[in-house]
mmCIF file of C-alpha atoms in Angstrom:
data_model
loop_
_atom_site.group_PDB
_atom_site.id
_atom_site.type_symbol
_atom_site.label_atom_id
_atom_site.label_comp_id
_atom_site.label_asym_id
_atom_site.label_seq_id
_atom_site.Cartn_x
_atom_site.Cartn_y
_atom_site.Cartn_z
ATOM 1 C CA UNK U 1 -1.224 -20.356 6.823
ATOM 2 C CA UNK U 2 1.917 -19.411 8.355
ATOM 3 C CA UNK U 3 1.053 -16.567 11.170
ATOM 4 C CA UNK U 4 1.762 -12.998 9.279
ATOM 5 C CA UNK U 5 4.553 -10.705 10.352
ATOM 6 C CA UNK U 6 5.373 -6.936 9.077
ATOM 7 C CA UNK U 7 7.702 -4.541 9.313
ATOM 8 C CA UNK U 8 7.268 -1.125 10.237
ATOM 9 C CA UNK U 9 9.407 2.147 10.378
ATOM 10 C CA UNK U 10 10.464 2.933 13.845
ATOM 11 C CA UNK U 11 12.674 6.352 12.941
ATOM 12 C CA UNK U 12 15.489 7.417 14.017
ATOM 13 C CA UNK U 13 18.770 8.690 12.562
ATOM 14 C CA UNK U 14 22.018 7.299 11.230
ATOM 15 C CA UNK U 15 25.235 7.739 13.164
ATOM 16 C CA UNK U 16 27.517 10.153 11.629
ATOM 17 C CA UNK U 17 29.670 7.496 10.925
ATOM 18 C CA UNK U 18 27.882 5.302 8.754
ATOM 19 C CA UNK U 19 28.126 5.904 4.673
ATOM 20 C CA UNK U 20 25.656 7.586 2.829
ATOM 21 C CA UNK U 21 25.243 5.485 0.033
ATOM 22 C CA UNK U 22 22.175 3.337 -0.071
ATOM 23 C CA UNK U 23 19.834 2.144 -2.734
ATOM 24 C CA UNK U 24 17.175 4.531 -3.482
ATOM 25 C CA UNK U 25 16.364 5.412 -6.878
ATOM 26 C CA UNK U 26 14.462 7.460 -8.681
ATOM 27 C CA UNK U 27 13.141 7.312 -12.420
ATOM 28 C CA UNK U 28 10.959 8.083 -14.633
ATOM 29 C CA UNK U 29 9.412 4.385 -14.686
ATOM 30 C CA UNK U 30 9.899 3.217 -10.947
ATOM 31 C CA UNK U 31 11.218 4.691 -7.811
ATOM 32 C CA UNK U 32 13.012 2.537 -4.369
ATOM 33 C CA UNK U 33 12.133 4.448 -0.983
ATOM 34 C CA UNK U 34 14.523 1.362 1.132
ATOM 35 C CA UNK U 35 13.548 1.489 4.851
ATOM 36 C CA UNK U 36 16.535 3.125 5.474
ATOM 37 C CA UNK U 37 15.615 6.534 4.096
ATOM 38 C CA UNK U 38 12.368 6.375 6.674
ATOM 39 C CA UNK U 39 14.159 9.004 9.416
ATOM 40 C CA UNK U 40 12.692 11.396 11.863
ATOM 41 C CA UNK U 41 13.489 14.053 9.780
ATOM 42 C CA UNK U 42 11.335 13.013 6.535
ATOM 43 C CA UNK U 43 8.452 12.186 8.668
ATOM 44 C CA UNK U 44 5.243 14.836 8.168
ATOM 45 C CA UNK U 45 2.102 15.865 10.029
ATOM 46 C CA UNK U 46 -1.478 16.306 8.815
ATOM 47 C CA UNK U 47 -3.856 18.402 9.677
ATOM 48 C CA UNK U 48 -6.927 17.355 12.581
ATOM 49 C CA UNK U 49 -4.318 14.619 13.683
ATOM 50 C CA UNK U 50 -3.138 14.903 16.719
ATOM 51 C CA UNK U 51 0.011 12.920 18.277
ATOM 52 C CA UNK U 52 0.793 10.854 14.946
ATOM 53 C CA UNK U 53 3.450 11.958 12.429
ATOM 54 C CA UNK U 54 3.775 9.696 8.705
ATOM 55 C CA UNK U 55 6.147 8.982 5.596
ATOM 56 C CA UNK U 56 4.545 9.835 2.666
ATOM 57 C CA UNK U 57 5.795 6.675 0.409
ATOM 58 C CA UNK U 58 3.425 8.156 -2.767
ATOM 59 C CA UNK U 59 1.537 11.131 -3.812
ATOM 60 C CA UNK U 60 0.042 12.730 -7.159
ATOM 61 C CA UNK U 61 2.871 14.222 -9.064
ATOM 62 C CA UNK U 62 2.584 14.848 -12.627
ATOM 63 C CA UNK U 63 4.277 12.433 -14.974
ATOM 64 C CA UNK U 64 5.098 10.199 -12.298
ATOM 65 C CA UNK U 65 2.938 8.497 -9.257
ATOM 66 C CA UNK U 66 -0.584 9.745 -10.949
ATOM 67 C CA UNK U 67 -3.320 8.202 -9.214
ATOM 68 C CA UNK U 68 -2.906 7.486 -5.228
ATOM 69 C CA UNK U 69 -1.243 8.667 -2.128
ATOM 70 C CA UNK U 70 0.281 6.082 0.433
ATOM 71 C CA UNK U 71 1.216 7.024 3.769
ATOM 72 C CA UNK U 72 2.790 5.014 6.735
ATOM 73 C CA UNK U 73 1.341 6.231 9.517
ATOM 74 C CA UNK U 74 2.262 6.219 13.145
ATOM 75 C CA UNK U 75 -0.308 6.939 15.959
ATOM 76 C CA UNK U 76 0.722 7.002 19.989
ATOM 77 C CA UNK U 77 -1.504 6.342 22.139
ATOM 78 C CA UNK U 78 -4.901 8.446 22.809
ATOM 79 C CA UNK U 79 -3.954 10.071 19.072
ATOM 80 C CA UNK U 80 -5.603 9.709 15.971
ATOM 81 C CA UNK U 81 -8.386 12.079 14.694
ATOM 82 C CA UNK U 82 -11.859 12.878 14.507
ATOM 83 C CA UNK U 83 -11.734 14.762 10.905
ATOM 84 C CA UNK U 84 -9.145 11.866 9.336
ATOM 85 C CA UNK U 85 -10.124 12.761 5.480
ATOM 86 C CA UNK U 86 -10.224 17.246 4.216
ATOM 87 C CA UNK U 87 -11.325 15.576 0.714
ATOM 88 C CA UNK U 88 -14.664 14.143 0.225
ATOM 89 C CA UNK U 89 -13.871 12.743 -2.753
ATOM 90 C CA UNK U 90 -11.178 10.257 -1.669
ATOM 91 C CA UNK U 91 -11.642 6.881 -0.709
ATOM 92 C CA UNK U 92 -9.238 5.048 1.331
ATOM 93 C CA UNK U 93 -7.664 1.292 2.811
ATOM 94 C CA UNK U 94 -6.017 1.684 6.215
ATOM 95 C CA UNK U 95 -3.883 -1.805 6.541
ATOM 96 C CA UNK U 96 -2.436 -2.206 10.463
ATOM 97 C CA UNK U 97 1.058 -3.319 11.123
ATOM 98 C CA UNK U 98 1.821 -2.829 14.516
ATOM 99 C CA UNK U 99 -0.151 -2.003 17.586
ATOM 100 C CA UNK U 100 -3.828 -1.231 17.902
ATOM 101 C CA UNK U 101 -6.435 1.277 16.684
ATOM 102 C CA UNK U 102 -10.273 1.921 17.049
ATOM 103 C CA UNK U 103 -11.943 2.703 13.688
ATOM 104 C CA UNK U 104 -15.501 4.221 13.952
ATOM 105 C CA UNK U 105 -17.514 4.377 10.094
ATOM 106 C CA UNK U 106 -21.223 5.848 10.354
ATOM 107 C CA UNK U 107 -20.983 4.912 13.920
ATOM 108 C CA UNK U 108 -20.061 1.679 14.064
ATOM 109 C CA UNK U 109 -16.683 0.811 16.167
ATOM 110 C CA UNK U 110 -14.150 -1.430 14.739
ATOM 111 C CA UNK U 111 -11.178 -3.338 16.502
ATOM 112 C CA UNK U 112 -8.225 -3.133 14.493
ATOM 113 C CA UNK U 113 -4.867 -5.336 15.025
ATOM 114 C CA UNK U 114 -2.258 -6.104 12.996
ATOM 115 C CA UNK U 115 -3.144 -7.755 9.642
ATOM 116 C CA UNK U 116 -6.101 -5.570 10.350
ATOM 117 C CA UNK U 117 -8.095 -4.089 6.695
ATOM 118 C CA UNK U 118 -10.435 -1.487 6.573
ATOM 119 C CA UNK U 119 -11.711 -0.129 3.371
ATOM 120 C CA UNK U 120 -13.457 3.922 3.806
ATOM 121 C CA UNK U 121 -15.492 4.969 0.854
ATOM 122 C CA UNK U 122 -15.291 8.493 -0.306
ATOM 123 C CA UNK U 123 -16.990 11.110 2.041
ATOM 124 C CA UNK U 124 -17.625 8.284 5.000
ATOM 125 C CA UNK U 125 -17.845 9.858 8.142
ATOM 126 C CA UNK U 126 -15.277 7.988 10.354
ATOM 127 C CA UNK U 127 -12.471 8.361 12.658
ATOM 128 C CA UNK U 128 -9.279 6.502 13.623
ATOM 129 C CA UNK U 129 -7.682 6.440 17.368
ATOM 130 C CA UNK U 130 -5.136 4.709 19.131
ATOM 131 C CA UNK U 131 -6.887 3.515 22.444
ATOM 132 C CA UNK U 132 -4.196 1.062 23.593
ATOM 133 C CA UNK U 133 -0.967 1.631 25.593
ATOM 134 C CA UNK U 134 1.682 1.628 22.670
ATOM 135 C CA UNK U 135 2.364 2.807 19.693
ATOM 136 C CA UNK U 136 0.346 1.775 16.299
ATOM 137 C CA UNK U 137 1.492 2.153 12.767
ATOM 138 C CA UNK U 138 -0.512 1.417 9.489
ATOM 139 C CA UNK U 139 -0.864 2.077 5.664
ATOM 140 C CA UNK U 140 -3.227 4.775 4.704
ATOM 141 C CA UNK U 141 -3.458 4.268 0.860
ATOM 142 C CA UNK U 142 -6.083 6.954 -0.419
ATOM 143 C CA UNK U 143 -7.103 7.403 -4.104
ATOM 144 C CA UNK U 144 -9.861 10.072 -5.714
ATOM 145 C CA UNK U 145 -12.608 7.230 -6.259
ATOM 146 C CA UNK U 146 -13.770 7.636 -10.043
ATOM 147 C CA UNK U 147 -17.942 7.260 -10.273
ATOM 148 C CA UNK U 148 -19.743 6.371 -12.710
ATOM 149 C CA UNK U 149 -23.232 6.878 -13.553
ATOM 150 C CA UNK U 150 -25.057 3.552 -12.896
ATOM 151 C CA UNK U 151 -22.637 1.710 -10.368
ATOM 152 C CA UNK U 152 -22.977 2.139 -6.904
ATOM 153 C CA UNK U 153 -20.705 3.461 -4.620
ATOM 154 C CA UNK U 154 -18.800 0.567 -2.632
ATOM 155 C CA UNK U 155 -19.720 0.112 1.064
ATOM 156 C CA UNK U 156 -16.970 0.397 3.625
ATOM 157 C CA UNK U 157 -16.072 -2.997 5.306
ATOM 158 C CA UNK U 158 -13.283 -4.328 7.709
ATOM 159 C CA UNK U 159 -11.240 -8.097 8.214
ATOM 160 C CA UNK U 160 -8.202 -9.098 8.853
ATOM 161 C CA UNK U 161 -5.809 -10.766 6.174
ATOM 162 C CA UNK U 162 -5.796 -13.801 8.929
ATOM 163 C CA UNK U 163 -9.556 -14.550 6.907
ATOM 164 C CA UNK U 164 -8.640 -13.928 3.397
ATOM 165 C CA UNK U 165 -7.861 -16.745 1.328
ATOM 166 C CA UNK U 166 -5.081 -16.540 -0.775
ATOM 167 C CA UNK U 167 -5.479 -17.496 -4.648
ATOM 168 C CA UNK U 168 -2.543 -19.682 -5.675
ATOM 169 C CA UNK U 169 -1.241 -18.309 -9.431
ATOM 170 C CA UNK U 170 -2.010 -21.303 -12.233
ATOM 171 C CA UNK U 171 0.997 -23.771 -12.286
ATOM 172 C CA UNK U 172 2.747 -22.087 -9.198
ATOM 173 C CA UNK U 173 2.729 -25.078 -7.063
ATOM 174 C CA UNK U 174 1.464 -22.491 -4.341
ATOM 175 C CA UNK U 175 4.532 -20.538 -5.090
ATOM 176 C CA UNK U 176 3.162 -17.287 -5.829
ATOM 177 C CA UNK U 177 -0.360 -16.605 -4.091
ATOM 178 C CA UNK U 178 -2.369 -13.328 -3.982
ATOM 179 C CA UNK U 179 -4.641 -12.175 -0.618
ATOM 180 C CA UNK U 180 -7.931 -10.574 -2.738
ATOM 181 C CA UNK U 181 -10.360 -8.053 -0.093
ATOM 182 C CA UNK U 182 -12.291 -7.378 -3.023
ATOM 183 C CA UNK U 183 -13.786 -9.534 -5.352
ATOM 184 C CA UNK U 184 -12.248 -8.403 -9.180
ATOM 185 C CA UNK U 185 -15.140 -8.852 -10.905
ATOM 186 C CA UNK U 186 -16.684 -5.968 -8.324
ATOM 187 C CA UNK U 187 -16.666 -3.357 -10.999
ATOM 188 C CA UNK U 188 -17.932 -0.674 -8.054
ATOM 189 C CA UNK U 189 -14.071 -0.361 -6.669
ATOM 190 C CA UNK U 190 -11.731 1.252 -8.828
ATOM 191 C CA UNK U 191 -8.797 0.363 -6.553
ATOM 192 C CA UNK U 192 -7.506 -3.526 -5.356
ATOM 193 C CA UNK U 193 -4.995 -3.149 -2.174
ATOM 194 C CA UNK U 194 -3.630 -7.073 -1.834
ATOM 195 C CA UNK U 195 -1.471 -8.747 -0.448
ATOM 196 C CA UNK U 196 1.198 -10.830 -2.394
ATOM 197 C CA UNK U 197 3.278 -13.577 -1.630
ATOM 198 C CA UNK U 198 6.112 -15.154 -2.880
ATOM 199 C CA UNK U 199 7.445 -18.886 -1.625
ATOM 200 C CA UNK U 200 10.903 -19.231 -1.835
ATOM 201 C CA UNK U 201 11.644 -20.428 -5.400
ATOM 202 C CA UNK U 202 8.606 -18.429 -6.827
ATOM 203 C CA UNK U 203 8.901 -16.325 -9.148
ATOM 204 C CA UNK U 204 6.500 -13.376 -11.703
ATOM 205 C CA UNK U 205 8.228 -15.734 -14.936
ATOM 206 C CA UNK U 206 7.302 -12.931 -17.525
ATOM 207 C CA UNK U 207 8.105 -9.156 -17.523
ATOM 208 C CA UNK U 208 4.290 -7.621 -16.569
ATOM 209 C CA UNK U 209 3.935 -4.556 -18.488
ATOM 210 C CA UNK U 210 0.080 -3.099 -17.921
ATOM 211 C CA UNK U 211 -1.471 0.274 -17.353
ATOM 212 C CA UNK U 212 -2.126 -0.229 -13.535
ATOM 213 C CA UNK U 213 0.263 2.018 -11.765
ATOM 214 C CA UNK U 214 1.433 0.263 -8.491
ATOM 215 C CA UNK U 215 2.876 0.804 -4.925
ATOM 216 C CA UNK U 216 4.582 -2.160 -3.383
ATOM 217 C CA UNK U 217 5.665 -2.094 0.032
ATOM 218 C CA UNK U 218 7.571 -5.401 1.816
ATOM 219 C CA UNK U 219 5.854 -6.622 4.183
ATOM 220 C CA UNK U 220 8.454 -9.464 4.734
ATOM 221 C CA UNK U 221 11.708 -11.037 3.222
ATOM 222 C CA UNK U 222 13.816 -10.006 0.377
ATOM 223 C CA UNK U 223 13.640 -10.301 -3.554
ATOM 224 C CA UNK U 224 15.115 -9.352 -6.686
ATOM 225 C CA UNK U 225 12.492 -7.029 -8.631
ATOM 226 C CA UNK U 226 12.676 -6.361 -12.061
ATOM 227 C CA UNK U 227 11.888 -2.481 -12.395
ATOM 228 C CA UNK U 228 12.029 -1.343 -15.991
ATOM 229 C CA UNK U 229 15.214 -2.623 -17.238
ATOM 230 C CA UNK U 230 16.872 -2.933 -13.732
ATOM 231 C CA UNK U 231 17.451 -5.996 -11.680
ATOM 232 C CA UNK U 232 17.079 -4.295 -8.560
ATOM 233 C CA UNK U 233 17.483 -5.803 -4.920
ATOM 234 C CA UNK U 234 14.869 -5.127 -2.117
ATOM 235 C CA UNK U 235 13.763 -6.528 1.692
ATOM 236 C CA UNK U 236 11.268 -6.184 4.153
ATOM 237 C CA UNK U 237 10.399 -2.583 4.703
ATOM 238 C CA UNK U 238 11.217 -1.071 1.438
ATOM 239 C CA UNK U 239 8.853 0.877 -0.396
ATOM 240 C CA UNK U 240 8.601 0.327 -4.599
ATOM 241 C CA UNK U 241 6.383 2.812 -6.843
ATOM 242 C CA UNK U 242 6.063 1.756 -10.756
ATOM 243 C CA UNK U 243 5.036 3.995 -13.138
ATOM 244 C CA UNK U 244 1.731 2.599 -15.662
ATOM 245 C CA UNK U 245 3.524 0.028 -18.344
ATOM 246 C CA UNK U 246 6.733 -0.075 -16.569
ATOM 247 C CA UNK U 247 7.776 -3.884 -16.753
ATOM 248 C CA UNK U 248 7.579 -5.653 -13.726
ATOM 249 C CA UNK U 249 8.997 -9.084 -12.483
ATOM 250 C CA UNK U 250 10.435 -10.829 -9.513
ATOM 251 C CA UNK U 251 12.484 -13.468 -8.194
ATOM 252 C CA UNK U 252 11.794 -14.728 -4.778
ATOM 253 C CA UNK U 253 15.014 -16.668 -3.532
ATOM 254 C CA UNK U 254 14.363 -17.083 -0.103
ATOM 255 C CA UNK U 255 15.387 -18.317 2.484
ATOM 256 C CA UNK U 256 12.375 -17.138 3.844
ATOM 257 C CA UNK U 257 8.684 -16.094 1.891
ATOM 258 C CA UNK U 258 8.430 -12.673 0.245
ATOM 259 C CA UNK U 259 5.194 -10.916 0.767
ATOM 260 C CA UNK U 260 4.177 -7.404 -0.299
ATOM 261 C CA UNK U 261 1.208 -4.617 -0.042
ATOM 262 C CA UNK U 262 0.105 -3.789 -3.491
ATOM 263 C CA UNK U 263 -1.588 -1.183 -4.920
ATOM 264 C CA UNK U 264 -3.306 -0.824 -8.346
ATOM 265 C CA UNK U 265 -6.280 1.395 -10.480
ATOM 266 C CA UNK U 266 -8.312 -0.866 -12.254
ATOM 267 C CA UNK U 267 -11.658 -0.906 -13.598
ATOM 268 C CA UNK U 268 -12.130 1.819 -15.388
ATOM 269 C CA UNK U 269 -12.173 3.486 -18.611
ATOM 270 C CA UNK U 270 -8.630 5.619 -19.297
ATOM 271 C CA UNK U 271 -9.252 9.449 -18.739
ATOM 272 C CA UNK U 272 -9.543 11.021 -21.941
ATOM 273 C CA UNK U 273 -10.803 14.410 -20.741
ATOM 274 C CA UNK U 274 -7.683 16.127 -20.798
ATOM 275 C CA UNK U 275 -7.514 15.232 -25.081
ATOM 276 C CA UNK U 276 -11.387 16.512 -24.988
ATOM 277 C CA UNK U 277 -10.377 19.826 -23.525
#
């Protein structure tokens, strides 16, 4: 396996100078955060965290992004926090992409490097800090985990994609490969957080239109993504949210591999209890 590499926000602001005009877009079937909208002045705080500041990339907003929250978060060092989570119910995977970070769960420490995956089942008692010298940044994708009577609760765990084996696509050639942490027929997690890649040449050859919402952030190299009806151009560091059903396809044309986080809801029944009311 070729050795990973990811890109991370570092801040900042444009000159006065430069234009204005960029490529974000937002729809009622897909939005494009590129990595140029990820300034100092969109960045937030949360509470109990203490020297880290994040971009929120997703969060529950009625009729669009309806199931998860995805952060990128960046930690100097000695911050982090000791209360991470104010909502028992949420469940989360923290995904490192630069730097270092020490995750405790029910007492138990954790090294964490880049590549590093860590999935935190709802009300875990953990904590996250940044014992190293520099900087760390990672994904904090969090989701309200939906039980059901009769399946467990999944256990929190940690790897590194470095010891995932990818799953080549059927008559890819090794073109198109997905990095599964959980196992899909693992009916206890009602979220997958993967990693896809894309060889040059590879291609999705069919518009996917399913109800998993997603959240897609490029890890590395460029694409053309088919979002709804739009051809849409995107690299390393940009930041794609489709709505549930919103066709999906993509064109990897190199000259280097395409690779992306991805989000989805699976597993579960659809939530009628809204109808029922």
């Amino acid at each position: 396996m070729t050795a990973p590499r990811y890109y991370s926000p570092t801040g900042g602001l444009p000159a006065q100078s430069e234009l204005t005009t960029d490529r974000a877009v937002f729809t009622e079937a897909y939005a494009v955060l590129p990595r140029g909208t990820m300034r100092d002045i969109v960045t937030s705080r949360l509470p109990f965290w203490e020297d880290t500041r994040l971009w929120v990339l997703a969060r529950p907003l009625s009729g669009f992004a309806e199931t998860f929250s995805q952060y990128i978060v960046e930690v100097a060092p000695g911050g982090g926090s000791d209360r991470p989570e104010t909502e028992p119910g949420a469940e989360a995977v923290l995904f490192v992409v630069d730097g270092n970070l020490t995750l405790t769960v029910a007492g138990e420490k954790h090294e964490l490097g880049p590549g590093g995956y860590a999935f935190v089942p709802p009300a875990a008692d953990w904590t996250l800090r940044n014992t190293s010298d520099r900087v760390a940044r990672f994904h904090f994708v969090r989701k309200a985990y939906q039980r059901v009577e009769g399946i467990d609760v999944p256990e929190a765990f940690v790897t590194n994609e470095v010891d995932v084996q990818g799953h080549e696509m059927p008559d890819t050639q090794g073109r198109w490969s997905t990095q599964r942490f959980v196992d899909p027929g693992d009916l206890r997690h009602d979220m997958h957080v993967n990693i896809v890649t894309f060889e040059p040449g590879g291609v999705i050859p069919f518009p996917e239109t399913h109800v998993m919402e997603h959240g897609l952030y490029v890890l590395e190299g460029k694409a053309v993504y088919l979002l709804n009806k739009d051809w849409v151009e995107v690299q390393e560091g940009d930041f794609m949210w489709l709505r549930a059903f919103c066709p999906q396809a993509c064109y990897a044309g190199g000259p280097g591999r395409f690779r992306y986080l991805l989000y989805k809801d699976v597993n579960r029944h659809a939530n009628l209890s809204r109808q029922l009311l």
